[in-house]
Amino acid sequence: MKISVVGCGYLGAVHAATLASMGHTVVGIDVDAQKVAHLNKGFAPFHEPGLDELLRDGFATKRLTFSTDFADAADAQTHFLCVGTPQSKTSDTADLSYVIAATKSLLPHLARGAAVVGKSTVPVGTVDMLRGILARRPDVLLGWNPEFLRQGTAVKDSLVPDRLVYGVPGGKDSAAGVPVTAALDAVYEPLISAGIPRLVCNFATAELIKSASNAYLATKLSFINAMAELCDASGADVTELSEAMGLDPRIGSRYLHAGLGFGGGCLPKDVRSFRAQARALSVSSVDEWMNVVDSINLGQRARAVEVARDMCKGFLSGRTVTVLGAAFKPDTDDIRDSPALDVALQLAAAGAHVTVTDPKAINNAWMRYPQLRFEASTTRALEGAELVLLLTEWDEYRTLSPAAAGSLVRRRMVLDARNVLDAGVWKAQGWIVRGLGTGSHSEPAETVAEAKAVVLPVEPVNTRPFIVGSPSKAPTTRR
């Protein structure tokens, strides 16, 4: 089957490559010529584990191409809309302009009987809007197939999804939905044959499923972070609390890990969009609930800054601080709404001398926040630090040697804002370790740290230009 995928960002590029691996002939369409050129060389313009290999396999089998011309999708039987739906610049609602533009651009090139299927996360009622655009083509099918990808595991989530959801006219028992269901069954036949669950529902349900799922995950994360604040106030340990709670099968341990909170291009804006939808539908309980979830999440960032200030005896100004992590989560170079960078900016605004390092996201971060100092090498980033903050839980930070790190820093103090370090091992090497919700707020941070400090002279900042490209090939610092 020939399939087009419109929009080749995180969702679209992965979806196109996955469909090609299933044996379909796929053309990815995007208006960004630079992105298309990059993809046609077999490399994703962003970091996503396993995607480059999937792209190269698609090109080797000649089943995958990318183009800027919508006419190249003319003979496709199914068209997937995978464009972005960012938060509006003027409100909490989703910006649907890309979805509308993509549908209008496809319209002249739709073959008779073709199916247009949305995958983007959209507010309820979006399908009705697209129906109006496609009204003069009653021969064209319309469906909704929400995505459930997670950055860092998007390839795996596509190849082995936990469920397939079809939004069709009238829902699962409607004759009007049969042609769309059949079209999507043909697309996903290898997955269905492998036993992946398939759910058929009406359009409104399909539109709400992704937003509702993200709202629940965000609620769970914000709940445990609220418990972390309670633990700090009472002297309890949130890591032990969440472990005990997670053993209850009614609750489960996933997404019950306290830390700096969530970020990225999906969860925060989806929570706000969900709230806006509830407000528009006069469902005040969901509106108020999502407001609390969002507020708790943003509050974690401010809490991390205050803990850092407390560890520095109340004064951040003039302190040399190293931030481990720039991406919003590990295994991605995405810095959208990154909690780590938000904290770094707040520390810098308080007068601290902040150096940020990250295995993959350093160039993206530097281009977005040139006012911060960036260092590609973790070792060099740690040199002379008076305080280290672990803000993105990359494996290389989880496994960092406290002895080796201790020989580089000026003072052995670390704020583990993701609660992933073995505090006992680090303390045995003379480090003061603080977390969020670990009940360690009463430790006299700097007093003890100074007694065990390895004091080194602080090297002057290297002000050579940072060349955008691979961090391993770039000069090491940028102011």
XYZ file of C-alpha atoms in Angstrom:
479
model
C 0.000 0.000 0.000
C 1.215 3.523 -0.718
C 0.919 5.830 2.276
C 1.753 9.486 2.829
C 2.763 10.976 6.164
C 2.310 14.732 6.361
C 4.595 16.349 8.914
C 8.018 14.796 9.543
C 8.899 15.846 13.055
C 9.253 13.469 16.003
C 5.926 11.799 15.290
C 5.868 11.827 11.495
C 9.442 10.721 10.812
C 9.123 7.773 13.180
C 5.689 6.841 11.823
C 6.868 6.989 8.213
C 9.931 4.846 8.894
C 7.874 2.338 10.888
C 5.256 1.949 8.142
C 8.019 1.394 5.578
C 9.463 -1.336 7.813
C 6.036 -3.044 7.665
C 6.321 -3.305 3.891
C 4.361 -0.216 2.782
C 5.626 2.335 0.271
C 5.755 5.600 2.195
C 6.358 9.224 1.246
C 6.886 11.739 4.018
C 5.782 15.283 3.220
C 7.084 18.365 5.024
C 7.308 22.041 4.107
C 10.748 22.332 5.739
C 13.180 21.707 2.867
C 16.191 21.442 5.177
C 14.483 18.779 7.280
C 13.488 16.816 4.155
C 17.031 16.961 2.777
C 18.382 15.683 6.081
C 15.911 12.806 6.196
C 16.635 11.832 2.590
C 20.263 11.297 3.600
C 19.110 8.694 6.108
C 19.581 10.790 9.234
C 16.954 12.276 11.532
C 17.365 15.990 12.307
C 16.930 15.142 15.996
C 18.147 12.442 18.363
C 15.879 9.422 18.670
C 17.467 6.021 19.436
C 17.046 3.524 16.581
C 15.494 5.949 14.102
C 18.521 6.425 11.845
C 18.795 2.663 11.386
C 15.094 2.448 10.525
C 15.442 5.304 8.023
C 18.428 3.715 6.297
C 16.579 0.407 6.075
C 13.643 2.192 4.428
C 15.913 3.766 1.817
C 17.769 0.510 1.203
C 14.488 -1.235 0.388
C 13.325 1.813 -1.648
C 10.105 1.904 0.325
C 10.725 5.292 1.952
C 11.177 8.801 0.542
C 10.644 12.343 1.760
C 9.470 15.350 -0.244
C 8.292 18.956 0.048
C 5.768 18.499 -2.781
C 2.244 17.422 -1.812
C 1.754 16.176 -5.384
C 4.087 13.284 -4.511
C 1.325 11.976 -2.241
C -1.292 12.009 -4.995
C -1.663 8.258 -5.467
C -1.458 7.297 -1.777
C -4.380 5.300 -0.391
C -3.991 6.552 3.153
C -2.694 9.935 4.345
C -1.621 10.431 7.958
C -1.655 13.943 9.434
C 1.308 14.119 11.822
C 1.905 17.867 12.017
C 2.509 19.720 15.257
C -0.216 21.184 17.459
C 1.774 23.510 19.715
C 0.268 25.656 22.404
C -1.164 28.883 21.047
C 0.977 31.967 21.642
C -2.011 33.829 23.044
C -3.842 31.179 25.103
C -3.676 27.668 26.571
C -5.465 26.176 23.567
C -3.763 24.096 20.873
C -2.744 25.855 17.670
C -4.513 23.919 14.892
C -3.220 26.035 12.014
C -0.770 23.345 10.864
C -3.448 20.655 10.845
C -5.782 22.878 8.841
C -3.037 23.912 6.404
C -1.953 20.301 5.863
C -5.528 19.176 5.140
C -6.082 21.998 2.669
C -2.767 21.245 0.928
C -3.708 17.574 0.579
C -7.179 18.268 -0.772
C -6.253 18.749 -4.476
C -4.171 15.551 -4.453
C -6.552 13.081 -2.823
C -7.401 10.034 -4.926
C -10.971 8.759 -4.968
C -11.633 6.598 -1.905
C -8.457 7.691 -0.121
C -8.452 7.947 3.682
C -7.243 11.019 5.581
C -6.299 9.967 9.103
C -5.197 12.309 11.862
C -2.560 11.277 14.398
C -1.741 14.628 15.961
C -2.936 15.377 19.491
C -5.904 17.717 19.065
C -8.788 19.104 21.134
C -12.180 17.474 20.852
C -14.126 18.897 17.916
C -11.155 19.097 15.545
C -12.501 16.338 13.287
C -15.702 18.315 12.773
C -13.580 21.230 11.573
C -11.715 19.007 9.094
C -15.005 17.535 7.878
C -15.891 21.033 6.717
C -12.657 21.301 4.723
C -13.225 17.894 3.102
C -16.965 18.466 2.535
C -16.605 18.820 -1.236
C -14.925 15.403 -1.384
C -17.599 13.017 -0.045
C -15.693 10.129 -1.648
C -12.785 10.632 0.786
C -12.723 8.805 4.148
C -11.855 10.560 7.409
C -10.506 8.861 10.534
C -8.526 9.564 13.696
C -5.706 7.372 14.978
C -4.099 9.005 18.053
C -0.413 8.407 18.712
C 1.096 7.247 21.998
C 4.817 7.682 21.357
C 7.349 8.624 24.013
C 10.483 10.469 22.988
C 13.513 8.287 23.616
C 11.488 5.103 23.005
C 9.431 6.230 19.988
C 10.769 3.541 17.631
C 9.944 0.752 20.061
C 6.558 2.311 20.810
C 5.789 2.305 17.066
C 7.036 -1.191 16.290
C 5.412 -2.742 19.374
C 2.593 -0.396 20.486
C 0.492 -1.221 23.514
C -2.737 -0.470 21.618
C -4.201 0.849 18.369
C -7.111 3.297 18.558
C -9.349 4.086 15.580
C -11.729 7.019 15.621
C -14.372 6.413 12.937
C -17.723 7.967 11.942
C -20.419 6.818 14.358
C -18.088 4.622 16.413
C -17.506 0.875 16.461
C -21.093 -0.229 15.776
C -21.747 2.146 12.902
C -21.835 1.022 9.269
C -20.364 4.415 8.346
C -17.201 3.532 10.224
C -16.564 0.210 8.469
C -14.588 1.592 5.466
C -12.227 3.595 7.716
C -11.741 0.619 10.020
C -10.919 -1.578 7.027
C -8.419 0.982 5.689
C -6.593 1.189 9.018
C -6.662 -2.588 9.453
C -4.866 -2.853 6.115
C -2.217 -0.385 7.278
C -1.633 -2.110 10.605
C -2.144 -5.726 9.510
C 1.289 -6.889 10.817
C 0.573 -5.391 14.241
C -2.958 -6.778 14.424
C -1.675 -10.222 13.415
C 0.870 -9.961 16.229
C -1.962 -9.533 18.723
C -1.756 -5.775 19.410
C -5.117 -4.703 20.949
C -7.326 -2.624 18.660
C -10.054 -0.307 19.923
C -12.645 1.334 17.637
C -14.535 4.377 18.928
C -16.227 7.567 17.765
C -14.323 10.718 16.851
C -14.817 12.579 20.131
C -13.474 9.631 22.143
C -10.457 9.236 19.858
C -9.683 12.946 20.147
C -9.863 12.830 23.948
C -7.938 9.592 24.555
C -4.411 10.998 24.138
C -5.180 14.154 26.100
C -6.860 12.172 28.877
C -3.932 9.742 29.040
C -1.410 12.579 29.291
C -3.548 14.349 31.881
C -3.566 11.197 34.027
C 0.205 10.714 33.734
C 0.771 14.367 34.580
C -1.548 13.988 37.572
C 0.396 11.003 38.848
C 3.712 12.824 38.475
C 2.438 15.985 40.130
C 0.853 13.976 42.955
C 4.128 12.303 43.917
C 5.942 15.631 43.646
C 3.393 17.156 46.014
C 4.121 14.240 48.347
C 7.840 15.039 47.999
C 7.200 18.527 49.365
C 5.236 17.005 52.232
C 8.096 14.580 52.903
C 10.622 17.410 53.057
C 8.394 19.262 55.505
C 7.971 16.200 57.746
C 11.341 14.470 57.442
C 9.959 11.512 55.481
C 11.587 10.010 52.373
C 9.545 10.141 49.173
C 11.610 7.420 47.476
C 10.555 4.932 50.157
C 7.016 6.298 50.152
C 6.626 5.881 46.384
C 8.158 2.389 46.469
C 5.617 1.269 49.040
C 2.738 2.914 47.184
C 3.831 1.405 43.871
C 3.572 -2.129 45.258
C -0.181 -1.632 45.514
C -1.498 -3.110 42.222
C -4.256 -0.515 42.176
C -1.625 2.227 41.978
C 1.500 0.780 40.334
C 5.012 2.186 40.329
C 5.191 3.719 36.837
C 5.201 7.519 36.772
C 5.373 7.534 40.577
C 8.953 8.789 40.800
C 9.389 12.171 42.467
C 11.786 14.678 41.007
C 12.008 17.863 39.004
C 8.750 17.279 37.120
C 7.822 16.907 33.476
C 8.565 19.014 30.417
C 8.899 18.589 26.662
C 6.755 19.535 23.735
C 3.758 17.342 24.630
C 2.810 16.842 28.269
C 2.816 20.481 29.463
C 0.942 21.869 26.459
C -1.472 18.910 26.426
C -2.334 19.508 30.088
C -3.059 23.177 29.327
C -5.026 22.334 26.206
C -7.054 19.770 28.172
C -7.808 22.418 30.746
C -8.915 24.832 28.018
C -11.199 22.169 26.539
C -12.784 21.520 29.920
C -13.297 25.241 30.447
C -14.929 25.598 27.023
C -17.269 22.710 27.873
C -18.028 24.176 31.333
C -16.478 21.205 33.152
C -14.999 23.169 36.037
C -13.691 20.145 37.964
C -11.262 19.186 35.181
C -10.344 22.829 34.597
C -9.386 23.318 38.261
C -7.717 19.906 38.512
C -5.410 20.552 35.541
C -4.544 23.963 36.926
C -3.321 22.355 40.157
C -1.345 19.709 38.226
C 0.365 22.367 36.106
C 1.107 24.571 39.121
C 2.680 21.722 41.114
C 4.835 20.787 38.148
C 6.154 24.311 37.628
C 6.599 24.681 41.379
C 9.131 21.838 41.436
C 11.518 23.981 39.413
C 11.294 26.844 41.878
C 11.769 24.350 44.747
C 14.984 23.066 43.162
C 16.336 26.607 42.962
C 15.462 27.242 46.614
C 17.168 24.008 47.718
C 20.259 25.051 45.737
C 20.137 28.450 47.454
C 19.840 26.788 50.859
C 22.838 24.566 50.096
C 24.809 27.737 49.392
C 23.877 29.350 52.735
C 21.243 31.501 51.119
C 23.437 33.120 48.465
C 23.655 31.983 44.851
C 25.301 35.140 43.551
C 28.887 34.472 42.500
C 28.635 30.718 43.042
C 30.100 28.363 40.424
C 27.326 25.890 39.590
C 27.320 22.918 37.198
C 24.036 21.664 35.762
C 24.025 18.081 34.504
C 21.388 17.911 31.775
C 19.729 20.239 29.269
C 17.214 17.958 27.514
C 13.768 17.691 29.107
C 14.352 13.932 29.549
C 17.138 11.437 28.766
C 17.590 9.819 25.340
C 16.438 12.892 23.429
C 17.939 16.213 22.358
C 14.592 17.996 22.750
C 14.838 21.054 25.012
C 11.239 22.278 24.696
C 9.966 23.337 28.131
C 12.997 21.677 29.718
C 12.865 21.768 33.538
C 16.667 21.549 33.595
C 17.142 24.663 31.477
C 14.417 26.505 33.374
C 16.315 25.883 36.615
C 19.631 26.836 34.989
C 18.150 30.138 33.825
C 16.737 30.854 37.299
C 20.134 30.131 38.875
C 21.852 32.441 36.401
C 19.258 35.146 37.070
C 20.128 34.845 40.770
C 23.756 35.634 39.946
C 25.273 32.150 39.858
C 27.957 31.281 37.308
C 26.190 28.380 35.608
C 27.732 25.787 33.292
C 25.347 23.364 31.570
C 26.359 20.054 30.027
C 24.380 17.336 28.216
C 25.274 14.292 26.061
C 22.984 15.210 23.142
C 21.128 18.495 23.630
C 23.959 20.951 24.139
C 23.865 22.507 20.681
C 20.087 22.917 20.695
C 20.334 24.512 24.139
C 23.121 26.873 23.157
C 21.246 28.100 20.089
C 18.153 28.765 22.208
C 19.865 30.164 25.320
C 23.151 31.850 24.328
C 23.194 33.696 27.669
C 24.166 30.464 29.443
C 27.602 28.813 29.402
C 27.716 25.340 27.863
C 30.351 22.631 28.072
C 30.309 19.461 25.968
C 32.561 17.502 28.323
C 31.130 16.393 31.655
C 34.623 16.345 33.145
C 35.371 19.918 32.152
C 31.912 21.044 33.230
C 32.558 19.737 36.752
C 35.928 21.450 37.186
C 35.823 23.993 39.990
C 32.100 23.600 40.725
C 30.876 24.647 44.162
C 27.516 22.974 43.609
C 26.410 20.276 41.130
C 22.778 19.819 40.130
C 21.654 16.598 38.418
C 18.589 17.748 36.473
C 18.250 15.245 33.582
C 18.739 11.579 34.491
C 21.009 10.449 31.653
C 22.668 7.091 32.364
C 26.122 8.663 32.345
C 25.078 10.910 35.235
C 23.419 8.059 37.118
C 26.686 6.093 36.928
C 29.027 9.015 37.566
C 31.830 8.097 39.972
C 31.574 10.212 43.140
C 35.305 9.807 43.727
C 36.222 10.951 40.209
C 33.732 13.802 40.326
C 35.000 14.768 43.769
C 38.519 15.234 42.419
C 37.212 17.835 39.958
C 34.857 20.006 41.956
C 35.703 22.722 44.432
C 33.054 21.660 46.953
C 31.449 18.234 47.135
C 27.800 19.232 47.110
C 25.188 17.739 44.773
C 21.479 18.366 44.408
C 20.030 15.218 42.875
C 16.764 16.722 41.653
C 15.811 13.441 39.936
C 16.498 11.242 43.000
C 18.520 8.711 40.990
C 21.908 8.682 42.753
C 22.871 6.241 45.498
C 23.133 8.850 48.228
C 24.943 6.483 50.594
C 27.757 5.836 48.103
C 28.152 9.536 47.388
C 28.126 10.503 51.071
C 30.815 7.911 51.734
C 33.020 9.900 49.344
C 32.496 13.089 51.344
C 29.615 14.541 49.335
C 26.648 16.398 50.738
C 23.668 14.962 48.819
C 20.263 16.570 48.713
C 17.195 15.394 46.817
C 13.632 16.585 46.431
C 11.462 14.877 49.022
C 14.184 12.798 50.677
C 13.868 14.443 54.068
C 17.441 15.760 53.959
C 16.580 19.439 54.302
C 17.998 19.659 57.819
C 21.604 18.797 56.871
C 24.026 21.725 57.310
C 24.987 21.555 53.655
C 27.867 23.901 53.101
C 29.307 23.630 56.590
C 29.947 19.904 56.154
C 30.858 20.223 52.503
C 33.525 22.834 53.197
C 35.098 20.593 55.806
C 35.492 17.829 53.204
C 36.038 20.036 50.178
C 38.710 19.572 47.580
C 39.492 23.192 46.740
C 40.773 23.832 43.236
C 41.416 27.092 41.420
C 38.640 27.991 38.997
C 39.847 28.198 35.404
C 38.849 31.253 33.378
C 35.957 30.752 30.989
C 36.971 29.669 27.515
C 35.318 32.195 25.213
C 36.195 30.578 21.886
C 33.189 30.322 19.564
C 31.037 27.225 19.855
C 30.607 25.631 16.456
C 27.171 24.110 15.974
C 27.541 20.443 15.184
C 28.643 17.336 17.017
C 29.755 18.285 20.545
C 32.742 15.969 20.113
C 33.934 18.112 17.206
C 33.095 21.481 18.716
C 35.167 23.690 21.016
C 34.250 22.858 24.565
C 32.733 26.025 25.959
C 30.467 28.869 25.082
C 29.477 31.921 27.071
